[in-house]
Structure formats: C-alpha cells, structure tokens
Coordinates of C-alpha atoms in Angstrom, one line a residue:
A114 CA -61.5 28.6 -6.8
V115 CA -58.8 25.9 -6.7
D116 CA -55.4 27.1 -5.4
K117 CA -53.0 26.9 -8.3
E118 CA -50.3 25.5 -6.0
V119 CA -52.3 22.3 -5.5
N120 CA -53.9 22.2 -9.0
P121 CA -53.1 18.7 -10.4
L122 CA -52.5 20.2 -13.8
N123 CA -50.1 22.8 -12.5
S124 CA -48.2 20.1 -10.6
K125 CA -48.1 18.0 -13.7
Y126 CA -46.6 20.9 -15.7
I127 CA -43.9 21.4 -13.0
E128 CA -43.1 17.7 -13.0
L129 CA -42.8 17.6 -16.8
T130 CA -40.6 20.7 -16.8
A131 CA -38.2 19.0 -14.4
R132 CA -38.1 15.9 -16.4
Y133 CA -37.4 17.9 -19.6
K134 CA -34.5 19.6 -17.9
A135 CA -33.1 16.2 -16.8
C136 CA -33.6 14.7 -20.3
W137 CA -32.1 17.7 -22.1
T138 CA -29.0 17.7 -19.8
F139 CA -28.4 14.0 -20.2
H140 CA -28.7 14.4 -23.9
R141 CA -26.0 17.0 -23.9
F142 CA -23.9 14.8 -21.7
I143 CA -24.2 11.8 -24.2
V144 CA -23.2 14.0 -27.1
G145 CA -20.3 15.4 -25.1
L146 CA -19.2 11.9 -24.2
Q147 CA -19.2 10.9 -27.8
K148 CA -17.1 13.9 -28.7
F149 CA -14.7 13.2 -25.8
F150 CA -14.1 9.6 -26.8
G151 CA -13.5 10.7 -30.4
Q152 CA -16.3 8.9 -32.2
R153 CA -16.1 9.8 -35.8
E154 CA -19.9 9.9 -36.2
I155 CA -21.9 11.6 -33.5
R156 CA -25.1 9.7 -33.0
S157 CA -28.1 11.7 -34.0
F158 CA -31.2 11.3 -31.9
P159 CA -34.7 11.1 -33.4
F160 CA -36.2 14.0 -31.5
D161 CA -36.4 17.7 -31.4
F162 CA -35.9 19.4 -28.1
Q163 CA -36.6 22.8 -29.4
S164 CA -40.1 21.7 -30.5
L165 CA -40.8 20.0 -27.2
Y166 CA -39.7 23.2 -25.3
K167 CA -42.1 25.3 -27.4
K168 CA -44.9 22.9 -26.4
L169 CA -44.1 23.3 -22.7
R170 CA -44.1 27.1 -23.1
A171 CA -47.5 26.9 -24.8
A172 CA -48.9 24.6 -22.1
S173 CA -47.7 27.1 -19.4
V174 CA -49.8 29.8 -21.2
S175 CA -52.8 27.5 -21.5
L176 CA -52.8 26.8 -17.7
N177 CA -54.0 30.4 -17.3
T178 CA -55.9 31.1 -20.6
A179 CA -57.4 27.8 -21.8
P180 CA -57.4 25.3 -18.9
E181 CA -59.8 23.1 -20.8
T182 CA -57.1 22.2 -23.4
V183 CA -54.1 21.9 -21.2
E184 CA -54.7 18.4 -20.0
G185 CA -54.5 17.1 -23.6
E186 CA -51.4 19.2 -24.2
L187 CA -49.6 17.8 -21.1
A188 CA -50.5 14.3 -22.1
E189 CA -49.0 14.7 -25.5
I190 CA -45.8 16.3 -24.0
E191 CA -45.5 13.4 -21.5
E192 CA -45.8 10.8 -24.2
E193 CA -43.2 12.5 -26.4
L194 CA -40.8 13.1 -23.4
G195 CA -41.1 9.5 -22.5
K196 CA -39.9 8.4 -25.9
F197 CA -37.0 10.8 -25.6
M198 CA -36.0 9.4 -22.3
D199 CA -36.3 5.8 -23.5
V200 CA -33.9 6.4 -26.3
L201 CA -31.4 8.0 -24.0
D202 CA -31.8 5.3 -21.5
Q203 CA -30.9 2.7 -24.1
Q204 CA -27.9 4.8 -25.2
D205 CA -26.7 4.9 -21.6
G206 CA -26.6 1.1 -21.6
S207 CA -23.5 1.3 -23.7
V208 CA -21.8 3.8 -21.3
S209 CA -19.7 2.2 -18.6
P210 CA -19.2 3.7 -15.1
S211 CA -15.5 3.9 -15.9
Q212 CA -16.3 6.1 -18.9
I213 CA -18.3 8.5 -16.8
R214 CA -15.5 8.7 -14.2
L215 CA -12.9 9.4 -16.9
F216 CA -15.1 12.0 -18.5
F217 CA -15.5 14.0 -15.3
T218 CA -11.9 13.5 -14.4
R219 CA -10.6 15.0 -17.7
V220 CA -13.4 17.5 -18.5
K221 CA -13.4 20.4 -16.0
N222 CA -16.1 22.8 -17.4
W223 CA -19.0 21.2 -15.7
D224 CA -21.1 22.6 -12.8
E225 CA -23.3 21.2 -10.0
R226 CA -26.5 21.6 -12.1
L227 CA -25.2 19.1 -14.7
L228 CA -24.6 16.5 -11.9
I229 CA -28.0 17.1 -10.3
E230 CA -29.9 16.8 -13.6
M231 CA -27.9 13.6 -14.6
I232 CA -28.8 12.0 -11.2
R233 CA -32.4 13.0 -11.7
F234 CA -32.4 11.4 -15.2
Y235 CA -31.3 8.1 -13.6
Q236 CA -33.9 8.4 -11.0
E237 CA -36.7 9.1 -13.5
T238 CA -35.7 6.3 -15.8
Q239 CA -35.4 3.8 -13.0
R240 CA -38.9 4.3 -11.7
G241 CA -40.6 0.9 -11.4
R242 CA -37.4 -0.9 -12.2
S243 CA -34.6 -2.5 -10.2
W244 CA -31.4 -0.5 -9.8
T245 CA -28.6 -2.5 -11.6
P246 CA -25.0 -2.5 -10.2
D247 CA -24.0 -0.3 -13.2
R248 CA -26.6 2.3 -12.4
I249 CA -25.7 2.3 -8.7
D250 CA -22.1 2.8 -9.6
K251 CA -23.0 5.7 -11.9
A252 CA -25.3 7.4 -9.4
D253 CA -22.8 6.8 -6.6
F254 CA -20.0 8.6 -8.6
L255 CA -22.2 11.5 -9.6
V256 CA -23.6 12.1 -6.1
S257 CA -20.1 11.8 -4.7
R258 CA -18.8 14.4 -7.1
L259 CA -21.7 16.6 -6.3
A260 CA -21.0 16.3 -2.5
E261 CA -17.4 17.1 -3.0
S262 CA -18.3 20.2 -5.1
V263 CA -20.6 21.5 -2.4
A264 CA -18.7 20.6 0.7
G265 CA -15.1 19.8 -0.3
P266 CA -13.3 16.4 -0.5
D267 CA -13.8 15.8 3.3
L268 CA -17.4 17.0 3.2
Q269 CA -16.6 19.5 6.0
G270 CA -17.5 22.6 4.0
D271 CA -21.1 23.8 3.5
R272 CA -22.7 20.9 5.2
G273 CA -26.1 22.6 5.5
R274 CA -26.4 23.2 1.8
L275 CA -25.1 19.6 1.1
A276 CA -27.9 18.2 3.4
R277 CA -30.5 20.2 1.5
I278 CA -29.3 19.0 -1.9
L279 CA -29.1 15.3 -0.8
G280 CA -32.6 15.7 0.8
R281 CA -34.0 16.9 -2.5
L282 CA -32.4 13.9 -4.3
S283 CA -33.9 11.6 -1.8
A284 CA -37.4 13.1 -2.1
N285 CA -37.3 12.3 -5.8
V286 CA -37.3 8.5 -5.2
E287 CA -40.4 6.7 -4.0
L288 CA -39.5 5.0 -0.8
E289 CA -42.8 5.0 1.1
D290 CA -43.4 1.3 0.7
V291 CA -39.9 0.2 1.9
D292 CA -39.8 -1.8 5.1
S293 CA -38.2 0.2 7.9
G294 CA -36.5 -2.9 9.3
K295 CA -34.8 -3.4 5.9
T296 CA -33.7 0.2 5.8
E297 CA -32.2 -0.1 9.3
N298 CA -30.3 -3.3 8.4
R299 CA -28.8 -1.7 5.3
R300 CA -27.8 1.3 7.3
K301 CA -26.0 -0.9 9.8
L302 CA -24.2 -2.8 7.1
I303 CA -22.8 0.5 5.7
E304 CA -21.9 1.6 9.2
S305 CA -20.0 -1.6 9.8
V306 CA -18.0 -1.1 6.6
R307 CA -17.2 2.5 7.6
S308 CA -16.0 1.3 11.0
E309 CA -13.7 -1.3 9.3
I310 CA -12.3 1.4 6.9
R311 CA -11.4 3.5 10.0
R312 CA -9.5 0.6 11.5
V313 CA -7.3 0.1 8.4
R314 CA -3.7 1.0 9.0
Q315 CA -1.9 -0.7 6.1
F316 CA -2.4 -0.9 2.3
E317 CA -2.4 -4.7 2.4
E318 CA -5.6 -4.6 4.6
L319 CA -7.5 -2.9 1.8
T320 CA -6.5 -5.5 -0.7
D321 CA -6.3 -8.7 1.4
K322 CA -9.7 -8.1 2.9
D323 CA -11.1 -6.9 -0.4
L324 CA -12.6 -4.0 1.6
V325 CA -13.3 -1.8 -1.5
G326 CA -15.0 -4.7 -3.2
H327 CA -17.0 -5.5 -0.1
Y328 CA -18.2 -1.9 0.2
R329 CA -19.1 -1.7 -3.5
R330 CA -21.2 -4.9 -3.3
A331 CA -22.9 -3.5 -0.2
K332 CA -23.9 -0.5 -2.2
H333 CA -25.1 -2.6 -5.1
G334 CA -27.4 -4.4 -2.7
L335 CA -29.1 -1.2 -1.6
G336 CA -31.1 -0.7 -4.8
R337 CA -33.3 2.3 -4.5
L338 CA -32.5 2.5 -0.8
F339 CA -29.3 4.1 -2.0
F340 CA -31.3 7.3 -2.0
E341 CA -32.9 6.9 1.4
G342 CA -32.0 10.1 3.3
S343 CA -30.0 8.7 6.1
I344 CA -28.3 6.0 4.0
L345 CA -27.4 8.5 1.2
A346 CA -25.7 10.8 3.7
L347 CA -23.9 7.8 5.3
V348 CA -22.7 6.6 1.9
M349 CA -21.3 10.0 1.1
E350 CA -19.4 10.2 4.4
T351 CA -18.1 6.6 3.9
N352 CA -17.0 7.4 0.3
A353 CA -15.1 10.5 1.6
L354 CA -13.5 8.5 4.4
L355 CA -12.5 5.6 2.0
S356 CA -11.1 8.0 -0.6
E357 CA -9.0 9.8 2.1
R358 CA -7.7 6.5 3.5
I359 CA -6.8 5.1 0.1
Q360 CA -4.9 8.2 -0.8
E361 CA -3.0 8.2 2.5
L362 CA -2.1 4.5 2.4
S363 CA -1.4 4.5 -1.4
K364 CA 1.1 7.3 -1.1
L365 CA 3.0 5.4 1.6
E366 CA 2.9 2.2 -0.5
E367 CA 3.9 4.0 -3.6
K368 CA 7.0 5.5 -1.9
R369 CA 8.0 2.0 -0.7
I370 CA 7.5 0.5 -4.2
F371 CA 9.5 3.2 -6.0
D372 CA 12.3 3.0 -3.5
D373 CA 12.6 -0.7 -4.3
Y374 CA 12.2 0.0 -8.0
E375 CA 15.1 2.5 -7.8
R376 CA 17.3 -0.2 -6.1
I377 CA 16.5 -2.6 -9.0
S378 CA 17.2 0.1 -11.6
R379 CA 20.5 0.8 -10.0
L380 CA 21.5 -2.9 -10.0
E381 CA 20.5 -3.0 -13.7
R382 CA 22.6 0.0 -14.6
E383 CA 25.6 -1.5 -12.7
G384 CA 25.2 -4.7 -14.8
T385 CA 24.6 -6.9 -11.7
V386 CA 21.1 -8.1 -12.8
D387 CA 21.5 -11.7 -13.9
T388 CA 20.3 -12.4 -17.5
S389 CA 18.0 -15.1 -16.2
V390 CA 15.7 -12.4 -14.6
V391 CA 15.9 -9.9 -17.5
E392 CA 12.3 -10.8 -18.5
A393 CA 11.0 -10.1 -15.0
V394 CA 12.9 -6.8 -14.9
N395 CA 11.4 -5.8 -18.2
E396 CA 8.0 -6.7 -17.0
L397 CA 8.5 -4.4 -14.0
H398 CA 9.7 -1.6 -16.3
S399 CA 6.5 -2.0 -18.3
E400 CA 4.3 -2.0 -15.2
V401 CA 6.1 1.1 -13.8
G402 CA 5.6 2.9 -17.1
R403 CA 2.0 2.1 -17.3
F404 CA 1.5 3.1 -13.7
K405 CA 3.0 6.5 -14.3
K406 CA 0.8 6.9 -17.4
V407 CA -2.3 6.2 -15.2
L408 CA -1.1 8.6 -12.6
K409 CA -0.6 11.3 -15.2
A410 CA -4.1 10.7 -16.7
G411 CA -5.7 11.0 -13.2
G412 CA -7.3 7.5 -13.4
F413 CA -5.4 5.9 -10.5
R414 CA -7.0 2.8 -9.0
L415 CA -6.1 0.4 -6.2
A416 CA -5.7 -2.4 -8.8
D417 CA -2.9 -0.5 -10.6
L418 CA -0.9 -0.1 -7.4
T419 CA -1.5 -3.8 -6.4
R420 CA -0.4 -5.1 -9.8
L421 CA 2.8 -3.0 -9.7
K422 CA 3.5 -4.3 -6.2
K423 CA 3.0 -7.9 -7.3
A424 CA 5.4 -7.4 -10.2
L425 CA 8.0 -6.1 -7.7
E426 CA 7.3 -9.0 -5.3
R427 CA 7.8 -11.6 -8.1
L428 CA 11.2 -10.0 -8.9
S429 CA 12.6 -9.2 -5.5
P430 CA 13.4 -12.9 -4.5
L431 CA 15.4 -13.3 -7.7
L432 CA 17.7 -10.5 -6.7
E433 CA 18.8 -11.9 -3.4
P434 CA 22.6 -12.2 -2.9
E435 CA 22.4 -16.0 -3.1
G436 CA 21.6 -15.6 -6.8
A437 CA 18.5 -16.2 -8.9
A438 CA 17.1 -19.6 -9.7
E439 CA 17.5 -20.6 -13.3
A440 CA 14.4 -19.6 -15.2
P441 CA 12.6 -22.5 -16.9
R442 CA 13.2 -22.6 -20.7
P443 CA 10.4 -22.9 -23.2
P444 CA 10.5 -25.8 -25.8
A445 CA 13.2 -25.3 -28.4
A446 CA 10.6 -25.4 -31.2
V447 CA 8.8 -22.4 -29.7
E448 CA 12.0 -20.5 -29.1
A449 CA 13.1 -21.1 -32.7
A450 CA 9.7 -20.1 -34.0
L451 CA 10.0 -16.5 -32.8
P452 CA 12.1 -13.8 -34.3
A453 CA 15.3 -12.8 -32.6
R454 CA 14.8 -11.7 -29.0
P455 CA 13.8 -8.0 -29.2
P456 CA 15.6 -5.3 -27.4
S457 CA 12.9 -5.2 -24.7
G458 CA 13.8 -8.7 -23.6
V459 CA 10.3 -10.1 -24.1
G460 CA 10.5 -13.8 -24.5
P461 CA 8.0 -16.6 -25.3
S462 CA 6.9 -17.0 -21.8
A463 CA 5.3 -13.6 -21.9
F464 CA 2.6 -15.0 -24.1
V465 CA 1.0 -16.7 -21.1
M466 CA 0.3 -15.1 -17.8
P467 CA 3.3 -15.7 -15.5
S468 CA 1.3 -14.5 -12.5
L469 CA -1.0 -17.4 -12.9
F470 CA 1.1 -20.3 -14.4
S471 CA 4.6 -21.4 -14.4
W472 CA 6.0 -22.0 -17.9
R473 CA 5.8 -25.8 -17.3
E474 CA 2.1 -25.6 -16.4
A475 CA 1.4 -23.3 -19.3
Q476 CA 3.3 -25.7 -21.6
D477 CA 1.1 -28.5 -20.5
L478 CA -2.1 -26.5 -20.9
V479 CA -1.6 -24.7 -24.3
G480 CA 2.0 -25.5 -25.2
S481 CA 1.2 -27.3 -28.5
D482 CA -1.3 -24.6 -29.6
L483 CA 1.2 -21.8 -28.7
E484 CA 3.9 -23.6 -30.7
D485 CA 1.6 -23.9 -33.8
L486 CA 0.5 -20.3 -33.3
F487 CA 4.1 -18.9 -33.0
S488 CA 5.2 -20.9 -36.1
S489 CA 2.3 -19.8 -38.3
L490 CA 2.5 -16.1 -37.2
S491 CA 6.3 -16.0 -37.6
A492 CA 6.0 -17.4 -41.1
A493 CA 3.3 -15.0 -42.2
E494 CA 4.2 -12.3 -44.7
P495 CA 5.4 -9.3 -42.5
T496 CA 4.0 -6.7 -44.8
A497 CA 0.5 -8.3 -45.0
G498 CA -2.3 -6.6 -43.1
P499 CA -3.4 -8.1 -39.8
A500 CA -6.8 -9.0 -41.2
A501 CA -5.2 -10.9 -44.1
V502 CA -2.9 -12.8 -41.8
A503 CA -5.7 -13.7 -39.4
T504 CA -7.7 -15.3 -42.2
S505 CA -4.8 -17.0 -44.0
A506 CA -4.8 -20.8 -44.5
P507 CA -2.1 -21.6 -41.9
L508 CA -4.0 -19.8 -39.2
I509 CA -7.6 -20.7 -40.1
S510 CA -7.9 -23.2 -37.2
F511 CA -7.2 -20.4 -34.7
R512 CA -9.9 -18.2 -36.1
L513 CA -7.9 -15.1 -35.1
E514 CA -9.0 -11.5 -34.9
P515 CA -6.7 -8.8 -36.5
R516 CA -6.0 -7.5 -33.0
E517 CA -4.3 -10.8 -32.0
V518 CA -2.0 -10.6 -35.0
V519 CA -1.1 -7.0 -33.9
A520 CA -0.4 -8.3 -30.4
F521 CA 2.1 -10.9 -31.7
R522 CA 3.8 -8.4 -33.9
R523 CA 4.2 -5.9 -31.1
L524 CA 5.8 -8.4 -28.8
A525 CA 8.0 -9.9 -31.5
A526 CA 9.2 -6.5 -32.6
G527 CA 9.8 -5.2 -29.1
A528 CA 7.4 -2.3 -29.8
E529 CA 6.3 0.1 -27.1
A530 CA 3.2 -1.5 -25.7
D531 CA 1.7 -3.1 -22.6
D532 CA 3.5 -6.4 -22.9
R533 CA 1.2 -8.0 -20.3
L534 CA -1.9 -7.2 -22.3
E535 CA -0.3 -8.3 -25.6
G536 CA 0.9 -11.6 -24.1
F537 CA -2.5 -12.2 -22.5
L538 CA -4.3 -11.8 -25.9
I539 CA -2.0 -14.4 -27.5
G540 CA -2.5 -16.8 -24.6
A541 CA -6.3 -16.4 -25.0
A542 CA -6.1 -17.1 -28.7
A543 CA -4.2 -20.4 -28.1
L544 CA -6.6 -21.2 -25.3
R545 CA -9.6 -20.9 -27.6
R546 CA -8.2 -23.5 -30.0
R547 CA -7.5 -25.9 -27.1
I548 CA -11.1 -25.4 -25.9
N549 CA -12.5 -26.3 -29.3
R550 CA -10.3 -29.3 -29.6
E551 CA -11.4 -30.6 -26.2
V552 CA -15.1 -30.1 -27.1
D553 CA -14.5 -32.4 -30.1
E554 CA -12.8 -34.9 -27.8
I555 CA -15.7 -34.9 -25.3
H556 CA -18.2 -35.3 -28.1
A557 CA -16.3 -38.3 -29.4
Q558 CA -16.1 -39.9 -26.0
V559 CA -19.8 -39.3 -25.3
S560 CA -20.7 -40.9 -28.6
R561 CA -18.7 -44.0 -27.6
S562 CA -19.5 -44.3 -23.9
G563 CA -22.4 -41.9 -23.2
T564 CA -20.5 -39.7 -20.8
A565 CA -17.4 -37.5 -20.4
S566 CA -15.0 -39.0 -17.9
G567 CA -11.4 -39.9 -17.1
A568 CA -8.5 -37.9 -18.4
V569 CA -10.5 -36.2 -21.1
A570 CA -13.0 -34.7 -18.5
D571 CA -10.2 -33.8 -16.0
S572 CA -8.3 -31.9 -18.7
A573 CA -11.4 -30.1 -19.8
R574 CA -12.2 -29.1 -16.3
R575 CA -8.8 -27.6 -15.9
T576 CA -9.2 -25.8 -19.2
A577 CA -12.6 -24.5 -18.2
A578 CA -11.2 -23.1 -14.9
V579 CA -8.4 -21.3 -16.8
A580 CA -10.9 -19.9 -19.3
D581 CA -13.0 -18.6 -16.5
W582 CA -10.0 -16.8 -15.1
Y583 CA -9.1 -15.3 -18.5
L584 CA -12.7 -14.0 -18.9
R585 CA -12.4 -12.2 -15.6
Q586 CA -9.1 -10.7 -16.7
F587 CA -10.7 -9.4 -19.8
E588 CA -12.9 -7.2 -17.6
H589 CA -9.8 -5.6 -16.1
F590 CA -8.1 -4.9 -19.4
T591 CA -11.3 -3.5 -20.9
E592 CA -11.9 -1.1 -18.0
T593 CA -8.3 0.0 -18.1
A594 CA -8.6 0.8 -21.8
A595 CA -11.8 2.7 -21.2
L596 CA -10.1 4.8 -18.4
D597 CA -7.4 5.6 -20.9
G598 CA -10.0 6.8 -23.4
E599 CA -9.0 4.1 -26.0
T600 CA -12.4 3.4 -27.5
D601 CA -11.1 1.3 -30.4
E602 CA -9.1 -0.8 -28.0
V603 CA -12.2 -1.3 -25.8
R604 CA -14.2 -2.5 -28.9
D605 CA -11.4 -4.9 -29.9
L606 CA -11.2 -6.4 -26.3
Q607 CA -15.0 -6.8 -26.1
V608 CA -14.9 -8.7 -29.4
L609 CA -12.1 -11.0 -28.1
K610 CA -13.9 -11.5 -24.8
M611 CA -17.1 -12.6 -26.6
R612 CA -15.1 -15.0 -28.8
L613 CA -13.7 -16.7 -25.7
T614 CA -17.0 -16.6 -23.9
R615 CA -18.7 -18.4 -26.8
D616 CA -16.1 -21.1 -26.9
Y617 CA -15.9 -21.5 -23.1
S618 CA -19.7 -21.8 -22.9
G619 CA -19.6 -24.6 -25.5
L620 CA -17.0 -26.5 -23.4
W621 CA -18.9 -25.9 -20.2
L622 CA -22.2 -27.2 -21.6
V623 CA -20.8 -30.4 -23.0
L624 CA -18.7 -31.0 -19.9
Y625 CA -21.4 -30.5 -17.3
R626 CA -24.6 -31.3 -19.0
K627 CA -26.7 -34.0 -17.5
T628 CA -26.6 -37.4 -19.2

C-alpha cells in the first residue's frame, strides 16, 4: 500500500487547496479595495468560488472512496482555479503599491492570515515569470507588515515564530536552480545598505545620498531571490532599521521646520513680511497644510518632508534683515489676462514650477503659450462646464482636458486646493502646445534641409528635457493622490500624463531620429 502522505494525488489535493485559499483571499481583498476607494460599480468576476469549493470537497472524498476518478477531478479543478487566478492577476495590474499601503494603513480589521495568503497569491502567480518592481514592492510591504504583526516594529518580539513563518514563505518559491554565488552577492549588497543606514546621523544624508531609493532599487534587483531564506530575513531587519531611523530623523527635522515656520508666521502676523515674497509665503502655507493632511492620514513619506523643507529654504533667504530681492514680474499681458489677484495671493508665476525655473526662464520656454492660455481661459464663460470650455473654439489648439480648466479656475478664484499641483497642470498644458508647435517646425526644417539643426533643434532639446522632468513629476502627484484615496484624481492625472507622453514622444522621435 502507498503511504497517503507521499501519494502524488494527495499531495496535489493539498497543493490545490492551498492555492484555492490564496485565490479566495486575494479575491476578497480586491473587492474590499474597490469598496475602500469608493468605486461606484464593484467589478464582478466571472467565477463561482462556492462551486469550486464543492468540487474540492468532493475530490477529498474521492481520494478515499474512488481513487480511480480523483485524478480527472483534480485536473478539472486545477484548470478552473488557474483561470480564476489569471483574472485576479490581471486585476492586480491596475493596483499600485501605494494603494495597498494606503488600504492597510487605513483599514485595521485584518489579520496575519490575510497577509500570508496574499503573499502566497503573488508567489503562485509569479511562478515561471520575472518579478517586476511593482510586485516586489507589494510583496515587500506585505511581508514587512506580517513581520511587524508577529514580532513588533523592531522585530524583537516572537523571533522564533517569525523565523518559522518566513521559512514557510521561502519554501513556497523555487530557488534550487539559483547560483549560490549570485545569492551571496545579493546578500552582501543588502548588508552594505544596512550598514550605511546605521551610519546615517542627519536627515539630509537620507535624501542627499538617495539612500531609500538605492535600497529600493537593490530590492527590485533581487527578483525571486527576495524570498531566499537568509535574504528575506535580512531585508526584514533592514526594513525595520530604516523605518526606525526615518522616524527618528524625521521627527527632529520636522521640529526644526515647524520652528522656522512659526517664525515666518509670526513675521506675517506682525506685518513685517514684504509684499514681494507673499507668493512664497502662500506656497509655504499650502505645503504645511498639505503636510499636516498627510500626517493625519497616516501616509507620511520622506518626499513630503523634503518638499516642505525646500519650500522653507526657498523662502528663508528672502526674509533676511537686508530685505528681499524684488521678485521678477510676469509680462503685463499675462498679468492683465488673469482675474484680480485672489485672497490666497497666488499669482501667474504659480502656473509654472518655481522650483525648477525662474519666471524669466519659464517665460522664454512657454511664455507665449501661457499668455494665450490665460487670455482664452479668462475670457471663457464662467458658468460653462469645464468640458464645454475645454472644447470651445478659442482653446481648441490647446486640446485641454476638463481637469485643466478646473485647475485654472481653482487658482484664479483662490479656492482651497494644492496650488502647486494646479499650477503644474496649467504649465503642462502650455508645454504640450509648445511641443506640438516645435514638432511642426522640425518637420518644416527637415523638409527643406533634410535634418533638424541650429536654433530649432536646440530649442526642441530644451523642451524635451523639460517635458521629461514634467513626466517624472506626474508620477509623484499621481502617487500622492492615490495615497489620499482620491481615485477620480488619479484617473485624471493618468490621462494628462498620457497626453503629455504622447506629445513628448512625437517630439523626441522627430528630433533624434536617424537621417
């Protein structure tokens, strides 16, 4: 008689049962995520878990009563379960790591089993495939949450149980064919990052060295080695160390920033802030308000603190006793095209990114396009809907999206909003028209001389570099909106990013193509 514990069919049944649990759990997570982000229509999935569960129960009976039929039953279950997992795998492609982080930050009624089964789902669906950076980020977050739940934030709690759980997760990934030398090299890389984190003593070291980014890229490079036993344990320890160091240094930096912010607020209340720097002061108020919102929501990131610090650094030199330098003025036509300066103090130069360009540089780059855009948007019927304004004749050359009309109106009316984001979107809209105009100019030059050169090419290269920067900024704003749970905003930003990507790609291709 064959021992049931080593019976291949019995082993197959146990494997399928485990896969079913992971699939069912992930399905419930996806549905929960949809509800959490307020989707009006919860996506229905084309499968019946209850029916599949009954088939598994029937197969367990057949293992003992009708072994001659169980192989076919298990094959049918495996095929059906594979289809379920494929659909969920595709659905997961639209879920960002930041959404998963936000979900588990806000939703408290989850347990360790949920985390374990979600990790197993990723392991099962990645078999035979390369681990993408997104999948590594998701698995990294889930395993870290699991480790904290088992052994505490510093991982000094039930270390024995944690080691057993991590060991079981490692055993679920095929690593037998991995070269031991490669494993050792990857382990040394993570160890070197951990040593560098231990040496950090100031907040600036985290940002100036891009230590967090370096560590994240190192984890992306692990692929399935992320789950190798010694590496997985090392990553969890390094994650805990980095989190502790970030919290420690961020609190010190946060205190220094808010001390300086209080000094500026006091000067403002006393009326000693020069009118030439009111825009920078308002920008700082906006950044502080947004930072407090992020803190309250529990989605604090290093980038938030860094941006707040830069806003303060841009303002501090203007408040020196010697007096602030006179702020550059925008062209009169642009100033006149806007409604009266709103109470928030937002002026035309907020429509391009002051952290990247001076007003003079911005004027050279997209000045004429901004001027046309301001004039047309200001002349539009104020009661007309954003979609109608975007497609109206005076604005047709800009090919605006309704969200960009909303951005202009928010800034012009001094509405409560993230002024930096709204100005960024208007700047991107003007940049798109400039890109398309330069594409036409290059085509015209190429038709005459056979190549793009001289001032036309130089201008286009500068525009392409700026467009590349804008695209990278879209990533930041989109992730921030996702962390805040603003799903409609995420969708709008993705549309605008794709619009800029398409136009930028056209410029890049005509500028750098071989002749």
